[in-house]
Structures are given as structure tokens and as C-alpha cells.
Amino acid sequence: ATTENSKLCERWQTTSRGKLILIILFDQFSRNIYRGTRKMFEYDHFALKLALEIINDSTHITTYSLPERLFLYLPLVHSEDLIYTAKGADLMNDLVLQVTQRNLRKRYVTNALSAKTHQQIIEQFGRYPHRNKLLGRESTEDEEKYLKTTHNGFALSVQSLKSVAVEPIDKNETASPIQSDRPLLKILVLHGFRQNANSLKRSGKNLFKSLKDVATFSFANAPLPYNSMNEGKEELSAAFGDENSPETSYQRIWWNSSADSKTYHHLDVSLHYIDKLFQSEGPFDGIIGFSQGASLCAILCALQPFGNVSFDFSILISGFTPRAACYEHLMQPNSIKNQPSIHIYGVNDALVDNDRTIELAAIFENPLVLSHPGGHFTPNAWPNTRIKQFLIEQQERLTHKQGVKIINDINQFESLTTFEEKLKATIFHHQKRISNLPTTERKNNKLPIIPIGLSKPIDQQNIEIIIEHIDDYLLDDVILLVWCERTTFYNSEPKEDNDKCATSLFFRHWILLYLKKPDELLSSHFNAILKYGGWGDLKTLYITTDQMLNEFVQEKALLDNLKVTCVKIFGDQLKHDYRVVLNQPDESENDKEQENSIQNQEWIGNCAKEAPRISNTPTNSCTIMAKDIAKYMHPIVDADSKSEKQLNAAKGYAYQTYKRLISSICHVLEKASPNFVAEQMRTRNRKDRAFQYTKEQREQLLKAPPSSYITNPEPEPGKEILRSCWIVQILSF
């Protein structure tokens, strides 16, 4: 371009694509190649000349796509001539009006605002002050003042890449200290009402960036999508029409409140989701909750430990006391103990009264209450320094916390009288021992489970001897020893092909004890398998019982009775869960829920997900159990009087009904699983997808004539140039 009679430059100027490439080279490449030198701006007049040639032809709107027009207008914005700068800002604003996709519109709005800022600077100073030093221009007093106070990112573009990398953003900020050798905290973040994980992560980026040397963060998406049927339905319909109401499913909620706020509809779904999140991505050291997420965090603090949920501290921002009637007894002053917490409110919060946040803090023992001058959701006003200080204190506390010793004192041991008390104490101390490990090591480090009152586990041979000579008064203690052969609590025992013995000892010894004390085990200890284990354990118990039939032929009646009990409990729970699924109210009919006074919705458990399946192998133990459950749920009436054909038909109906029931319940469970919710949000956040268009927009797009780029393709510049241009485009965004 700077060489006379340049055939390459002339050739590229003969096509619309070639002109665009030249503009990107002159306006964008120069700014990055010569960053920090006066040559950054040496080619601006070339870019401006080409851009004006294109823009002055009104057909450029149809010739170039929206992203391409963005690059066409940038040379005008970069000009120090107010006429061109103002025109560039207007053209950028026109782009915003032509974008129909919400996610893409945000990007263009950002560029339009930046263009407007450029225009205001030219109106004020007549030039860009941040270029003065490179261009050898002397800055005025007003320009010096502007340069010291400006937060515009483009003002830093004159600095070299090297200086930007090493120079701290805050001149008063000292260099970060060397990374601590303490393990990073692992924190779960819960967003507020009608937010989602991405929106909170993006808005609070300053906070999370400042904490990256202290903690890692997992951002949860609430399993419930917000819908506009309950709030502002008439207003939205009037504005957009019933069929064109804006999509709101990217907005997530943890529950829907009834009119009197005494019932939290579908909170059970969120609790199930959080439990599974702790299981799949946990454990977590603490939780940060905002608004409704802070209120949910308070509920979790009051309930824990339950299921897989257990954590050590909380940070609640703009929170409020849960009003659900079913949790009222848990929300009493000083009722949540041994849970360090920070409670933060904005003095100008117009949505949640400061008194409500302070009331929530009063539920915790020794809470730390902080305020900031902002409103309900003003992340830039949050007391980030105090939050970091609190987390460092928790990091030190958890790092130096000595493992809780097993209760060896005989007086303390004797104070635990029932089996459940001893089992709960054993589980509690086992979890505390695990919590002393760094979060990143907890999943892979298999600590042995030590019974309460002992210093180490008892080996398999000794346990079988004890079972063989069991006395009635020792039953609770022996069953506790059996429970300590597990590898996990509140979940089903994992299947490990390389270590089958480790996962089967619990079930074998439980069955051996059952053969000695069948009535006591069924009446007093059977339910503990579901309460402190999982539904998969019940299936494994059935299969292990079936395998032991050949070993204990004389005990066949007892073993068969145990199998029948497993089948009955599975069948009853599946029938209950299916009724719950059928009675789940439609998410769009919250008013009807209130009219019907649904006070205590209960969520379904993992029974269906861990229930046995009917396979094509009839001798498979799981298939046999599944068929037994199916026949229990759908008994065959007058089986003795039916022909073989009728009997097979009745069985087939029972089996198919069982399969459909399992599928229906699992479908509902899947919609509340962390993986499903995460994928759903990824899909909704994905750019340039056809599903974002309305039905009318898709039809209009399909009916439109083919693009001129298809019918009349133009010669393209070299691949390397194109690749470089796309890199610049990505950097520009």
C-alpha cells in the first residue's frame, strides 16, 4: 500500500472481500504489530479511505455481514475527525438495532458504547490524549488529568504487550506474594433469583479474580428455569404477544414461592441437585451464595450434614431468612453453630431490606456482618478485601486443624446407647478425618472407617468369628463393625472390578449376621441400609443373597425371605415415586398449586436410577430381581387358572410396565441432575445456533434467496491472510 503501483493492493481493492481484508490489515494488524510505537497509527488514513468508499455506497449493508460491517466502521471511530467519529458511532448503534439474537446483541452493544465513548473524547479534546506520547504531542492539563483517571481499556492499547503484562493495574498495589503452600479452598457458588452461573461469574469477575490464589470456584446453575407465567404475564403478553414473549429459560431459580412465602415449590428438586453436585464435583470447603442462593445456603447450613452435603463455612451476600414453614424450626437465633460465616448487605439495597439480611445473620452463631455502599447486586462495591481475609483465615483454620480424634474415652462411648447414635458418631468422625485432607486429595484417598470407641478396624476373619458366636447384647456393636467395612456413606457402595472383595464384605457379613439374628436385623437394622447407604446397596444385597444360596442351602427359607423383603421395598418405593411424578404440578401453574394448597411436595429419590433392569439374559441376577419387582408391583391374578400363553402375556405386560415406569421416573430425575442442567445451560449460551431464532425468523430465513456469496463467489485472499484476519477479529472482541 505504501509502494507506488502496488499490484497486490490494487488487485485486492477490486473485490469487496479484498477491501475488507485491507481495512483489517491497516486498522487492526498495524495496532497489534506495532503496538507501543507511533507506527500503530501510520496506516489509519488508508483504512479510513477504503472504509468511506464502501460506506458511501448504500448497498454495503447487504454486501457485508454484521461482523464484517463492524470492522468497516472501526476506522471511522478511530479517526480524530469528529465528523467521521460521530458517523462511526451512529453506524455502530445501527448495528445493534439489526441484531435479533440476545446473546450476540450484548457484544454489539459493547462496541456501540465504546464508539460513543470515542466520540465524547473527540468532542472534549479534539484528539485522543492516550496517543500523545507516541505521536510526540504535548498533553494539556485537562488531558493529563484524563489520562490519570480514565478506565477506558483502549487507552492502554498504546502500551507494549510486555509492559502491559508486567505492570500492575493498580499502581498502589504491591506485587503478589509467592504462592502459599496451603491447599486451595474449593468453594461452591450459588447464584441469585433469575440469574445463572455465567451471569454471576461474569459480573463478579473482580472478586473471583482477586481470590484465585486462595480458592477455586464451581458455579452451580439452579435446576429450575424461570418462566414468566407467574410474574408479569399480562405485561409481557401485551408487549410481545403470546407467541413472541422473550425467552427466559436461561434465567434460573432455586424455588418458586407461594403467595404467602410459606411454601417453596420445587425446593426439593434443588436440594436433590445440590446433593448430586456435592457427590459429582465435591467435596466443597465452603459456599458463596447471593440473594436467593444465600438463602439456600442458610438452609443447607441448617440441614447439614445430609446426603453428600457437608461444608465448613459460608459467605452470604444480600441474603434473607428463608420463610418456608417446613424450615421455620431451623431458622431460630443462634441455631446454626460451628459454621463461620460472613453476611454482606448493600445499604442501598432496594430488593432485600438490610434488616432481613441482619435477621439471617442472627441465625448463625458469631456471624461477621459487613456492609457496602452499593445496592442489591453491585459486585464492584462488595468488600473484596474483607472477603479474601476471611477466606485466608478459613484456609489457615482448615489447614492447621488437627484431625478429630476418635472418641476413646469410655464415658463418652458409653453415652452412645443406640446403634444409630454409634453409627452417626462413626460417620461424623470419619468425615472429619477426610475433611482434614486437601480437597483435591479427598476422592482418591481411601481412609479406613474406624468404629467409634476403637483405634483401628477389625480384620475380616475376626469379624466372622464374632458373628458366629454373637450374643444378643453385642448385636449393635457387631453390626457397627460390619458397617465399618464400607467405603462410603449416604451413597451406594461403588463397584470396583479390581477389588471386588472390598465392596462385597459388608453385604456378606450383613447377611451372615442376618442368618444369626433374622428378626432383629429386619426390624431394627434393615432401613439403615437405605438411610446411610443407597438403593444400589439393596440391589447388591439381593444379588449377594442369591449367590450365597448354594453356600447355605439349609438357610434357603431365610435367604428367600430377605430377597422378598428387598423386592417389596423396591416395589413400594417405585410406586410411591411414580405417583409423585404423576402429581408433579406444571411449572407454569403456580397459581393452581396455591389454590390446591400443596404444602409439602416431596422429591423422588434415586430408587429408579439404581433399580435393577430387565435385560435379555434371563439368568442374570439383576434381571431376575427386576422381574420379581415387576410382578410384585403388578400381581398376576389367578395365576394358577391361566394357561401358559395367558401367563406369559401377563408377565410381559408387567415387565413392559416396569420398564416404562423406570424410564418415566429416571427422565424426571435426569432433568434435575447437574450434568443435564450444565448441558442445558451450555446449549442456551452457545453462539450462532439456529434454535435461538423464532419460528417466524426461521421460516423467513429459509424463504430468503441465496446469498450473493453463494451465487457469485469472489476470489478470496490467501489462506494465511484469512487466518490472520480471524485472529485479529477474535482479539478485537
XYZ file of C-alpha atoms in Angstrom, residues 613-614 625-637 646-662:
32
model
C -33.074 -53.533 34.834
C -34.624 -56.284 32.760
C -34.763 -59.254 40.689
C -36.249 -56.739 38.241
C -38.855 -59.269 37.118
C -39.691 -60.083 40.738
C -40.237 -56.369 41.425
C -42.365 -56.017 38.283
C -44.589 -58.935 39.327
C -44.864 -57.537 42.855
C -45.989 -54.169 41.505
C -48.399 -55.775 39.016
C -49.506 -59.075 40.581
C -50.824 -61.732 38.244
C -54.351 -62.522 39.400
C -52.008 -66.092 29.250
C -49.413 -66.289 31.998
C -46.622 -65.194 29.660
C -48.777 -62.335 28.374
C -49.477 -61.159 31.931
C -45.789 -61.335 32.793
C -44.865 -59.481 29.615
C -47.313 -56.711 30.479
C -45.844 -56.431 33.988
C -42.303 -56.291 32.617
C -43.111 -53.633 29.999
C -44.991 -51.546 32.551
C -41.995 -51.778 34.879
C -39.655 -50.601 32.117
C -41.884 -47.646 31.251
C -42.233 -46.696 34.910
C -38.461 -46.776 35.444
